[in-house]
Coordinates of C-alpha atoms and ligand atoms in Angstrom, one line a residue:
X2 CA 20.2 14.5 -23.2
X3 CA 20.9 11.9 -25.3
X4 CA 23.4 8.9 -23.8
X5 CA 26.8 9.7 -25.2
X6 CA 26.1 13.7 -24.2
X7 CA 24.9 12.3 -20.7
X8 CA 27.7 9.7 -20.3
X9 CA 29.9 12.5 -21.0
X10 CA 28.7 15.3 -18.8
X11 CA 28.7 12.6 -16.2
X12 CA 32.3 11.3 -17.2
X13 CA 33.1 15.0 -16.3
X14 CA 31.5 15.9 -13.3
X15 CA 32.2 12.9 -11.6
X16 CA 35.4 11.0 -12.6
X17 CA 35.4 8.9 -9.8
X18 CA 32.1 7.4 -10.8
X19 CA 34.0 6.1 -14.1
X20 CA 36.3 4.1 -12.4
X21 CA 36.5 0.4 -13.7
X22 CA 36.5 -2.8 -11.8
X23 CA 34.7 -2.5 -8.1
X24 CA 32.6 0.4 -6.6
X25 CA 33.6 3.4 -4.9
X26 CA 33.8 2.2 -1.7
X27 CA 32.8 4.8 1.3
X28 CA 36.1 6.1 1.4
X29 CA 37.1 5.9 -2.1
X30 CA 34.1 7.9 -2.9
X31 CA 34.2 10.2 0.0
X32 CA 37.1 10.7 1.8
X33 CA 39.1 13.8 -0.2
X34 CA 42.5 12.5 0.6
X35 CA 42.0 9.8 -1.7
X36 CA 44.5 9.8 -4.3
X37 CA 43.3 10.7 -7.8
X38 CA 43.5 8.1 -10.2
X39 CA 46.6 8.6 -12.8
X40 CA 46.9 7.9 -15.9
X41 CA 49.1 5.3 -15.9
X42 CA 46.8 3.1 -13.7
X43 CA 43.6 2.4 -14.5
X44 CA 42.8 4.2 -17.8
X45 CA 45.8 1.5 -19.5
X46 CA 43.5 -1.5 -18.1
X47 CA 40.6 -0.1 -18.9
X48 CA 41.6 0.4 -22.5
X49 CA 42.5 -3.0 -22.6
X50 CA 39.4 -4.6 -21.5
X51 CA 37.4 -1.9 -23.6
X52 CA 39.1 -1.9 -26.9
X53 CA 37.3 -4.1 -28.6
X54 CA 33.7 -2.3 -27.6
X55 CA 32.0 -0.2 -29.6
X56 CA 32.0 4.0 -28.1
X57 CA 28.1 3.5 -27.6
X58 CA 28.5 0.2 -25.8
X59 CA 31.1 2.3 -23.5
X60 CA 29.2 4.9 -22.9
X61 CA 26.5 2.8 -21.6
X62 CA 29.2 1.0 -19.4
X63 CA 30.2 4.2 -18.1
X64 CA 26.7 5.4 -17.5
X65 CA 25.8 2.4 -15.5
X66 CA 28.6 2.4 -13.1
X67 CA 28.4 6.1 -12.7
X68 CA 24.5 5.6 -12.0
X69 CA 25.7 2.6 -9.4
X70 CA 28.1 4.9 -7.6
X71 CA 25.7 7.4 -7.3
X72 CA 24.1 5.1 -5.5
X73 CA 26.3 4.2 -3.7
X74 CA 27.1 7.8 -2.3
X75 CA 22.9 8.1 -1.7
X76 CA 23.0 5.1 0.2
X77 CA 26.1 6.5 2.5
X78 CA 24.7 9.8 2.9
X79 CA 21.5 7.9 3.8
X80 CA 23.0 6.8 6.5
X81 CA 25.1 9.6 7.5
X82 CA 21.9 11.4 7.9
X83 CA 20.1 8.9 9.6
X84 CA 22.8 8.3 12.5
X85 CA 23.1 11.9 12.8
X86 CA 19.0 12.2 13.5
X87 CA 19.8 9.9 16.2
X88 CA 22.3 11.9 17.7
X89 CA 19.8 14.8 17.0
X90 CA 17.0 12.9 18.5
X91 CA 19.4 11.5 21.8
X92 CA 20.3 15.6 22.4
X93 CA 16.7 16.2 22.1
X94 CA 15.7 13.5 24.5
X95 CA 18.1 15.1 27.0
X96 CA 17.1 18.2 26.7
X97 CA 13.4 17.1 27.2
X98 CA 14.2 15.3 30.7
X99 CA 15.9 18.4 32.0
X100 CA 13.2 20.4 31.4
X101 CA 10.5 18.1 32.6
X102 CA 13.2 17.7 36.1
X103 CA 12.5 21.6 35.8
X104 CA 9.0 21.5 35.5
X105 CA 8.8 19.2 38.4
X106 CA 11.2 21.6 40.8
X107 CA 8.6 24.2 39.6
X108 CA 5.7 22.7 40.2
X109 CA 6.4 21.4 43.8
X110 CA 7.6 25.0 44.8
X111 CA 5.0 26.5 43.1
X112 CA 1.9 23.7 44.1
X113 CA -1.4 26.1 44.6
X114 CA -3.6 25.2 47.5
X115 CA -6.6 23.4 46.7
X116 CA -8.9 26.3 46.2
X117 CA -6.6 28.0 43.8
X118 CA -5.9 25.1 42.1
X119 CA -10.4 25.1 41.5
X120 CA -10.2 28.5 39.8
X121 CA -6.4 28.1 38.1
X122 CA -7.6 25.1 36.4
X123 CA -9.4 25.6 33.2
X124 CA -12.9 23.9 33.1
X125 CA -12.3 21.7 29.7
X126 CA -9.7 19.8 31.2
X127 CA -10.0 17.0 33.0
X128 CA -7.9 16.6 36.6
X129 CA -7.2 13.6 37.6
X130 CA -4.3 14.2 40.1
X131 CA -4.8 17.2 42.5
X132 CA -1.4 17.4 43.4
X133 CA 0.1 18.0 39.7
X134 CA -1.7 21.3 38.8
X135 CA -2.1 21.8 35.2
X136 CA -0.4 25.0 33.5
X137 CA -0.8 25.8 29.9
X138 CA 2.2 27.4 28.8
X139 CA 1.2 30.5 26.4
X140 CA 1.8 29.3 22.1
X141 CA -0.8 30.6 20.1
X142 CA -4.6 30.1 20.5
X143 CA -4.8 26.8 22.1
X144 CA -7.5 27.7 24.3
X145 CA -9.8 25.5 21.9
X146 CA -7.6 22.5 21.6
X147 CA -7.4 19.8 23.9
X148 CA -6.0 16.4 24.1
X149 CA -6.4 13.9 26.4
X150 CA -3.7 10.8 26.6
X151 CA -6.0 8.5 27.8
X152 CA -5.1 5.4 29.2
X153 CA -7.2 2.2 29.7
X154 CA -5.6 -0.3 31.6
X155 CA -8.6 -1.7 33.3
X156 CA -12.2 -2.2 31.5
X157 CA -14.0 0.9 30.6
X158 CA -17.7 1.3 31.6
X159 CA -19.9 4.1 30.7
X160 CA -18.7 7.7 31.5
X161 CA -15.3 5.9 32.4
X162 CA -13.6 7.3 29.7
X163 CA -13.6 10.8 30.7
X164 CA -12.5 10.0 34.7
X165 CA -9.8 7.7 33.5
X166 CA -8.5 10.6 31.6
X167 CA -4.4 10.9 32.9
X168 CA -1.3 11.9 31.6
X169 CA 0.7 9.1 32.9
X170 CA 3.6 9.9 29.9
X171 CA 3.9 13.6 31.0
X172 CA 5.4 15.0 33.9
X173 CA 5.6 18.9 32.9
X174 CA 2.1 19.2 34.3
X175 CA 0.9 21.4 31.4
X176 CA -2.2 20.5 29.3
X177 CA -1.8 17.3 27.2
X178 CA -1.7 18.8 23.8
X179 CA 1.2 20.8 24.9
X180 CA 3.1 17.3 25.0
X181 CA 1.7 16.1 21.7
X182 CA 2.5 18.7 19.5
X183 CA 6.9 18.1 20.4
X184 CA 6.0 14.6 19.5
X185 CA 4.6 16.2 16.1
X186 CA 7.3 18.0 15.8
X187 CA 10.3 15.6 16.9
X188 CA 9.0 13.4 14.1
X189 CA 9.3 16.5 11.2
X190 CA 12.2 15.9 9.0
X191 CA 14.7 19.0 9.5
X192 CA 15.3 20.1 5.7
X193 CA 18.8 20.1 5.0
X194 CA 20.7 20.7 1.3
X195 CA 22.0 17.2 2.1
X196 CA 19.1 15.3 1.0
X197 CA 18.0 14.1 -2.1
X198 CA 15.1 13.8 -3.6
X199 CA 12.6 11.6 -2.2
X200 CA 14.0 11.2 1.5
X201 CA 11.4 13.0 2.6
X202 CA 8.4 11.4 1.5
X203 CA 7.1 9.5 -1.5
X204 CA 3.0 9.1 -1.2
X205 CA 0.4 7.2 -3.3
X206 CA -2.8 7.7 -3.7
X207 CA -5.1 4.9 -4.6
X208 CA -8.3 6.9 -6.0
X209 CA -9.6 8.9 -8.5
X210 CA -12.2 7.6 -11.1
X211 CA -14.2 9.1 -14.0
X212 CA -16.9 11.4 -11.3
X213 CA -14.5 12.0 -8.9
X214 CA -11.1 13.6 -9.7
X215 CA -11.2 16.3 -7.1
X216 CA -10.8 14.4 -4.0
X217 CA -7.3 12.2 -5.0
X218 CA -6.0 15.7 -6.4
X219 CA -6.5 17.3 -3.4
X220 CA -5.1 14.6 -1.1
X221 CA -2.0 14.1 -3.3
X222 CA -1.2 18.1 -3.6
X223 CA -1.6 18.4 0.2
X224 CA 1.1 15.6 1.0
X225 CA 3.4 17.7 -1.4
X226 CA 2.3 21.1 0.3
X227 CA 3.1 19.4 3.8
X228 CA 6.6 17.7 2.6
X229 CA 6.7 14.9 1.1
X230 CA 9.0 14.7 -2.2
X231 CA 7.0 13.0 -4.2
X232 CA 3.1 12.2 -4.9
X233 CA 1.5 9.6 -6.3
X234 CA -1.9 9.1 -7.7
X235 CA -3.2 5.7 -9.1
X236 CA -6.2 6.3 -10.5
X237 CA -8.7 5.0 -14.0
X238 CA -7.6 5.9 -16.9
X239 CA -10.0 8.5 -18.0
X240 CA -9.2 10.3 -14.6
X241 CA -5.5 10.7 -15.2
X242 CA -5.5 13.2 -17.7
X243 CA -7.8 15.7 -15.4
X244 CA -6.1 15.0 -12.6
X245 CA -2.9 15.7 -14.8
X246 CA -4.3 19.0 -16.1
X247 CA -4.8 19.9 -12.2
X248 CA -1.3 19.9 -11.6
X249 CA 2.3 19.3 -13.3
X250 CA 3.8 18.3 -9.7
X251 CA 2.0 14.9 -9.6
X252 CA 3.1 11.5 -10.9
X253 CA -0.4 10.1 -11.9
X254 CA -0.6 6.5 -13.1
X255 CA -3.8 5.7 -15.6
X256 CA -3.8 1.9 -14.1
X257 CA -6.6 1.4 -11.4
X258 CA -9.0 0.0 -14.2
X259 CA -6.5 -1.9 -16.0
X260 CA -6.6 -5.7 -16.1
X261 CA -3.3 -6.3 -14.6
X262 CA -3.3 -2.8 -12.2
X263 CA -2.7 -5.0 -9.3
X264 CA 0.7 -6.0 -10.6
X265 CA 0.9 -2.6 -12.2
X266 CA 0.7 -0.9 -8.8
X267 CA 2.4 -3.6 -6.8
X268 CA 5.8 -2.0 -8.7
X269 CA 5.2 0.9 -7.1
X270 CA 5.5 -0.2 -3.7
X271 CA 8.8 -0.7 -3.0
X272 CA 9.2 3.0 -3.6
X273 CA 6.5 4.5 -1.9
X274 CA 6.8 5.1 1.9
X275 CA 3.2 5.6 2.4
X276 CA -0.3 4.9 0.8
X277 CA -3.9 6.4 1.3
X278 CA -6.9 4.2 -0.1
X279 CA -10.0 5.9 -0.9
X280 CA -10.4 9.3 -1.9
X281 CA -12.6 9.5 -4.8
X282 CA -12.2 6.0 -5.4
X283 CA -15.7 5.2 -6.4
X284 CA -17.6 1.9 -5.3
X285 CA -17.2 0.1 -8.6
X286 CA -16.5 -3.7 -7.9
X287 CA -13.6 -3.9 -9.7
X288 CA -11.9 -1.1 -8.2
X289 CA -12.5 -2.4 -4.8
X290 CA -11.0 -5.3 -5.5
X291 CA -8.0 -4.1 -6.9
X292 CA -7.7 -1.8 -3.8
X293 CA -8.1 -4.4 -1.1
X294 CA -5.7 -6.4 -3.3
X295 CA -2.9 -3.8 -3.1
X296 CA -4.1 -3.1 0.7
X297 CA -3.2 -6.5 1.3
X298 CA 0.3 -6.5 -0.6
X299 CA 1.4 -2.9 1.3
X300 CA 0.4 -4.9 4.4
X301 CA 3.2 -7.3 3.7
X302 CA 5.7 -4.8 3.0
X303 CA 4.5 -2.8 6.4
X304 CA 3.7 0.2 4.3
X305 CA 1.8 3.0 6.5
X306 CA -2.4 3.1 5.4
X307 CA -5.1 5.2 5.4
X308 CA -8.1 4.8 4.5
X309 CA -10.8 7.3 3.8
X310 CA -13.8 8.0 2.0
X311 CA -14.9 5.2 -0.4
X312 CA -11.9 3.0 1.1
X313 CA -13.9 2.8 3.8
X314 CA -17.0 1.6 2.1
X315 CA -14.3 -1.3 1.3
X316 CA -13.4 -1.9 5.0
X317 CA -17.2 -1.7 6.0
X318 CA -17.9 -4.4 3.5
X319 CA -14.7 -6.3 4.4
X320 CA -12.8 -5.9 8.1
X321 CA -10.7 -8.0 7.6
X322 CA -8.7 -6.8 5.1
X323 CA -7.2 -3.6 7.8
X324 CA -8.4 -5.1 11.0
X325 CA -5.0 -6.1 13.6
X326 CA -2.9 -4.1 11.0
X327 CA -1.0 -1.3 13.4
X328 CA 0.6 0.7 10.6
X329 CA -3.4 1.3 9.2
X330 CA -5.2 4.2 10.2
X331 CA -9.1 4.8 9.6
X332 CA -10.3 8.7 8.9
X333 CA -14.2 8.5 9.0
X334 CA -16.8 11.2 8.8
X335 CA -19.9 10.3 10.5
X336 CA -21.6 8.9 7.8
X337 CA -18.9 6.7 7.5
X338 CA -18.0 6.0 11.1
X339 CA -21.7 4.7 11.8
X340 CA -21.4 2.4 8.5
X341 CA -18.1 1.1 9.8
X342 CA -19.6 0.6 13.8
X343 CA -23.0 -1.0 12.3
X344 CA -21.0 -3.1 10.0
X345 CA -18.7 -4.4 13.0
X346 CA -21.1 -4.5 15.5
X347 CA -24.6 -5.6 14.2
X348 CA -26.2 -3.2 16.1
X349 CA -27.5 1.0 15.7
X350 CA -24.6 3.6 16.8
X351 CA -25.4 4.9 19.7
X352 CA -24.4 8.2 19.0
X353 CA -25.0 9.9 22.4
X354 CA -21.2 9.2 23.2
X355 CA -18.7 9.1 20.2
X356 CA -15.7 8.9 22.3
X357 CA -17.4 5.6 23.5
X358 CA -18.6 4.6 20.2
X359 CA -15.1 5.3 18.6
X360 CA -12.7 3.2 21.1
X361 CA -15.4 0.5 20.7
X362 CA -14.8 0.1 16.9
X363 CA -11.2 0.8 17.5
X364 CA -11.1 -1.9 19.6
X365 CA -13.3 -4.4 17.6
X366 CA -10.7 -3.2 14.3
X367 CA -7.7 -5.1 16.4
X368 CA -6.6 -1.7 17.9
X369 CA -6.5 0.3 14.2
X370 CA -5.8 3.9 14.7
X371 CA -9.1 5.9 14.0
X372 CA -10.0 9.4 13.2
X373 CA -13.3 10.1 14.0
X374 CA -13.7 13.6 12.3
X375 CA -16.1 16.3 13.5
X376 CA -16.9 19.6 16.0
X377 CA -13.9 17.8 17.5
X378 CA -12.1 15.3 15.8
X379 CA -11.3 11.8 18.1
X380 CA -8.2 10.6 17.8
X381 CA -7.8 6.4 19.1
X382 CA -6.5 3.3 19.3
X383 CA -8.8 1.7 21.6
X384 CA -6.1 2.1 24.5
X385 CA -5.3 5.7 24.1
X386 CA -7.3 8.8 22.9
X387 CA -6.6 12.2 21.6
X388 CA -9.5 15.0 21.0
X389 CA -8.2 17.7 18.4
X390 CA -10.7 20.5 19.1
X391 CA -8.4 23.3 17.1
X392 CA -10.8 26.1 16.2
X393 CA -11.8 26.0 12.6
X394 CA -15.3 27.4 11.4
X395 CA -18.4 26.9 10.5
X396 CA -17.5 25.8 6.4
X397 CA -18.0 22.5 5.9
X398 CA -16.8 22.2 1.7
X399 CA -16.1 19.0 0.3
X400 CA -12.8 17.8 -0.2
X401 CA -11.1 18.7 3.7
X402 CA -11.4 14.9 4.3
X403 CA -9.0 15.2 1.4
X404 CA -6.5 17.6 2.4
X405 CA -6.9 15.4 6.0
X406 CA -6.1 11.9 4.8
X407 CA -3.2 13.3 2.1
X408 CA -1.2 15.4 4.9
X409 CA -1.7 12.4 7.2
X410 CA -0.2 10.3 4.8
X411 CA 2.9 11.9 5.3
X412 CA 2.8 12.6 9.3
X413 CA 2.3 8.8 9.2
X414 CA 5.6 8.3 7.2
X415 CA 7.3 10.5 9.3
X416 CA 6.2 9.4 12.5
X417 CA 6.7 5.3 12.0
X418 CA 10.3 6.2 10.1
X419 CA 11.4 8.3 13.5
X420 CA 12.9 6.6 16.2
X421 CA 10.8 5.7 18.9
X422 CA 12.1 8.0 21.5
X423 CA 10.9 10.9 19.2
X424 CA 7.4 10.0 20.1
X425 CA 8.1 8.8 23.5
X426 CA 6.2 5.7 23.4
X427 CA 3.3 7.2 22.5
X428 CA 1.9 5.2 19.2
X429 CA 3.0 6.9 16.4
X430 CA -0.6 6.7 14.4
X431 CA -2.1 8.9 17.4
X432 CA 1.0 11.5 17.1
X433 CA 0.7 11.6 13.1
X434 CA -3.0 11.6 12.8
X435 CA -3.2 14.5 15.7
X436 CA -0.7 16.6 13.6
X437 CA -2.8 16.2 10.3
X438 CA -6.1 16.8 12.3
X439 CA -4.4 20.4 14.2
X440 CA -3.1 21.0 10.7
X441 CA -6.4 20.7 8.8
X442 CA -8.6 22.7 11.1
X443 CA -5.7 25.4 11.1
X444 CA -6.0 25.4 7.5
X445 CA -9.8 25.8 7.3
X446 CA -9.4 28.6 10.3
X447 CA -7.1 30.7 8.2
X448 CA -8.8 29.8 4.3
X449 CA -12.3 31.1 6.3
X450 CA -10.1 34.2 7.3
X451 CA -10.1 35.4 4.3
X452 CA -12.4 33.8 2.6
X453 CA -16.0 33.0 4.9
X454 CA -18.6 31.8 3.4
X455 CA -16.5 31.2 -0.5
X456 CA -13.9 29.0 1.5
X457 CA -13.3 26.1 -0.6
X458 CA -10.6 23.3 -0.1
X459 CA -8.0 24.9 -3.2
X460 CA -8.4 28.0 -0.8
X461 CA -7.2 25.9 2.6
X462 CA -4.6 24.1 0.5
X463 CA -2.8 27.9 0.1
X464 CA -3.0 28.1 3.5
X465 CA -0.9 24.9 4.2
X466 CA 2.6 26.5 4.3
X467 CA 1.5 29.3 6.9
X468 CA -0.4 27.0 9.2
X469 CA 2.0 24.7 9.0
X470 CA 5.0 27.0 9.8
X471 CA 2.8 28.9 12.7
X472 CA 2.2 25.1 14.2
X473 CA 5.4 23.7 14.0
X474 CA 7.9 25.3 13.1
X475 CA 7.6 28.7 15.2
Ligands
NAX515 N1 -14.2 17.1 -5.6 C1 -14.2 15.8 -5.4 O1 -13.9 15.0 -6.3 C2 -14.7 15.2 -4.1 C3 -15.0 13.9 -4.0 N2 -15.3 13.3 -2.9 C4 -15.5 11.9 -2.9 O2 -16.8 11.6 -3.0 C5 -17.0 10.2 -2.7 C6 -18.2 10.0 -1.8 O3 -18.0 10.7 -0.5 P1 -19.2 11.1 0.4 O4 -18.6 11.7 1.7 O5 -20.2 12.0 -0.3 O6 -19.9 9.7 0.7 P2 -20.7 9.2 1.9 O7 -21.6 8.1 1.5 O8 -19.9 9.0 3.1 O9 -21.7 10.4 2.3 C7 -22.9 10.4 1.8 C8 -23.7 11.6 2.3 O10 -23.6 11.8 3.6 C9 -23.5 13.2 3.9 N3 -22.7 13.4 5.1 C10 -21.3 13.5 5.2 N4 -20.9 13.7 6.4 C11 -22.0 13.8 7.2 C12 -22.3 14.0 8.6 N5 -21.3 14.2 9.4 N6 -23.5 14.0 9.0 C13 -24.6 13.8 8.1 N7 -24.4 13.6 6.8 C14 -23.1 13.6 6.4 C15 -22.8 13.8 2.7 O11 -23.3 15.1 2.5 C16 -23.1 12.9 1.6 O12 -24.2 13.4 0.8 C17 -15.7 9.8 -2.0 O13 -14.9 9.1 -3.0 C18 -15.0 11.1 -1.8 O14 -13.6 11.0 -1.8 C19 -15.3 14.0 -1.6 O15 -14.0 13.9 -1.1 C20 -15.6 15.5 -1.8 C21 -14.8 16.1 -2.9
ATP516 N1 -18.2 20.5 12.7 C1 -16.9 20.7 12.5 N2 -16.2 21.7 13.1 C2 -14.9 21.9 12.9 N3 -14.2 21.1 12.1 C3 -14.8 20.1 11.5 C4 -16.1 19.8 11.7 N4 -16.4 18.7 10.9 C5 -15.3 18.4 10.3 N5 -14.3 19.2 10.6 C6 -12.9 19.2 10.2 O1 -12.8 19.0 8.8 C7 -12.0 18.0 8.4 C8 -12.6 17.1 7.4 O2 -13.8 16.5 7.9 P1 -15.1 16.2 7.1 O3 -16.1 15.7 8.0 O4 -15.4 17.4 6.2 O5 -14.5 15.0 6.2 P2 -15.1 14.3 4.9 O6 -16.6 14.4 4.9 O7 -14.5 13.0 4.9 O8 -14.5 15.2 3.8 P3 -14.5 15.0 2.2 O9 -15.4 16.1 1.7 O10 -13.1 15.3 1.7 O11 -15.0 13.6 1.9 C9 -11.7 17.2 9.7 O12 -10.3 17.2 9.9 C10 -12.3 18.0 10.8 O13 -11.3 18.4 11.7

């Protein structure tokens, strides 16, 4: 649409928008009793002021203070939404403590005797107090995923870890992962036809480079497929047009080799409400640098981070640039987790105890959130700890890291943009990375469904909407 056509169309959709002189204000641009303008006010001043500009100049005018005003009217219905999630989240909250007063009536009428309490309580879950039995409330097949909210006030020692187990935050009594996946879910974004584009997500991808194309497509596709608005990838220039050819629904910038890509990306930022470092990013020098570079400027604007896959080469090589930073979140393998704990620690990984192994590094990291992926993926921040052991399958294809640390991306946004009493304390990398982790293991459950042994990662990317929907939305 060329200007005038779009200044028009606008000039008649929206007449308010047109108004000279100040802004709509909220009311002026809301409120329907307003009075219409007439046309013996402001169209005889306007002329005046306008009569000596040129129709194009106009139009341009016009355009410009309609595009302000529309603003404007995002920016109020921003905040409309946002105050009525609040209200959403305080009914929530009270509806939460009645039921947990509930589950507490319940649980003292109904408290088993010791020895039924020995053969009630499932074997995988660890008991701390004797008097609270634990009751697993039937919701799909969660007899292969547990959590534990761990809590390490005092120093751990050896085989500590597992008898400190408590769940000090919960008082329903059922098994922890019962608890974390309503903290999942308080933090999902309802979808209303009030929002505009964007609200919901916009993600970037720093990755992609001349072998690997695959892995930032398949993170950047799987934060669309789980809800965010918008996807970013940032990749080398002769990446972008594959990655391009993948798919019309991403935004894919040719800049991570260019000479000035820091500044290039560093544009970006303000408008992105998430970033993940790494995937198919390649261990050129150069592009290191200019990732820990724009690392280090998202840090400043206390952008959400992960970092997977070659980004983590980066971190093992440099700590510092992540370490202390609480909105960062690490999603290792095991080849990577062992490079990161040698790196930190000067010392072989004792692998024997990986729950052990991964608070340690957590810990050493300045509490970073880290995913320890695996038979069962460990979830910590060196003070808490969640185990995801969702049944998946035996198919190990490359690229899941992907659809992990892209979905993840957005739980984090979600999560940190929530208000706290959605996740009830609980630090909001544990609740998003546990709902990417549930996620991705649902998705490789159901893509091995169908497909065994061919499962690939384009395969557990179709199944994103249906696991999604059976986790949390049924
Ligand atoms: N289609 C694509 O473009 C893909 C690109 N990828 C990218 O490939 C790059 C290198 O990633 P790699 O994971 O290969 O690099 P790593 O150096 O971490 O892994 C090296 C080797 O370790 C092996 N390994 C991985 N997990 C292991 C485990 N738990 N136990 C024992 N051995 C294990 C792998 O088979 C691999 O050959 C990254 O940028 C990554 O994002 C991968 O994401 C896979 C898909
Ligand atoms: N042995 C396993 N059993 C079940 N699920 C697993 C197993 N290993 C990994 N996973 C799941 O697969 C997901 C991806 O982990 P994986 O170890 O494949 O990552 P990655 O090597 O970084 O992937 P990528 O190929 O994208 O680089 C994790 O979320 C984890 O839940």
């Amino acid at each position: 649409m060329n200007l005038l056509k779009r200044a028009t169309f606008i000039f008649s959709e929206r007449p308010l928008s047109l108004a000279l002189g100040s802004f709509p204000t909220k009311q002026s641009s809301l409120t329907k009793n307003s009075p219409p303008a007439t046309s013996s006010s402001r169209p005889r001043r306007s002329k005046k002021r306008f009569a000596n500009m040129s129709l194009e100049k106009l139009m341009e005018k016009f355009l410009e203070q309609s595009m302000e005003a529309e603003d404007n009217f995002y920016r109020l219905e921003e905040q409309r939404l946002q105050s009525e999630d609040k209200r959403r989240e305080e009914e929530h909250s009270r509806e939460l403590q009645m039921l947990q007063m509930l589950g507490q009536i319940f649980a003292g009428i109904r408290a088993p005797s010791p020895a039924q309490q020995a053969t009630a309580q499932p074997s995988c879950i660890p008991q701390t107090n004797p008097a609270v039995p634990l009751t697993r409330p039937p919701f799909g097949n969660r007899n292969h995923a547990l959590t534990e909210f761990a809590s390490h006030s005092q120093p751990a020692g050896p085989g500590l870890l597992m008898e400190e187990v408590i769940e000090r935050s919960f008082s329903l009594g059922t098994a922890a992962v019962d608890n974390v996946i309503p903290l999942v879910r308080n933090t999902i974004p309802p979808l209303t036809s009030k929002k505009h584009k964007g609200q919901d997500g916009r993600i970037g991808i720093i990755g992609g480079c001349q072998e690997y194309t695959g892995a930032p497509f398949f993170a950047a596709i799987s934060a669309l497929k789980v809800g965010a608005d918008l996807s970013h990838v940032f990749c080398t220039k002769d990446a972008a047009p594959v990655i391009k050819s993948y798919s019309p629904e991403l935004i894919v910038h040719p800049v991570l080799d260019s000479p000035n890509a820091v500044e290039e990306i560093e544009k970006w930022l303000p408008r992105l409400h998430s970033l993940v470092v790494g995937p198919g990013l390649g261990r050129e020098d150069m592009l290191l640098k200019n990732a820990k570079e724009i690392i280090e400027r998202s840090k400043l604007r206390g952008i959400p981070i992960i970092i997977d896959a070659d980004g983590l080469w980066l971190v093992a090589k440099e700590p510092s640039v992540i370490q202390g930073y609480q909105r960062g979140i690490l999603t290792p393998n095991f080849m990577e987790f062992t490079r990161l704990y040698e790196a930190m620690h000067h010392e072989p990984l004792d692998s024997t105890d990986h729950k052990r192994s991964a608070q340690q590094l957590s810990i050493a990291m300045g509490h970073l959130t880290l995913v320890l992926k695996g038979e069962e993926d460990i979830i910590t921040d060196g003070k808490n700890m969640l185990t995801c052991s969702q049944e998946g399958s035996g198919r190990r294809c490359g690229g899941q890291g992907d659809l992990l640390s892209g979905s993840l991306g957005v739980f984090a946004h979600w999560a940190f943009s929530s208000p706290p009493d959605a996740v009830k304390g609980m630090n909001p990398s544990l609740v998003a990375a546990f709902g990417a982790t549930y996620l991705t293991r649902q998705c490789n459950r159901q893509a091995f469904h169908k497909h065994s042994r061919s499962t690939s990662t384009s395969d557990m990317i179709q199944e994103i909407s249906s696991a999604f929907k059976k986790l949390f939305e049924s």
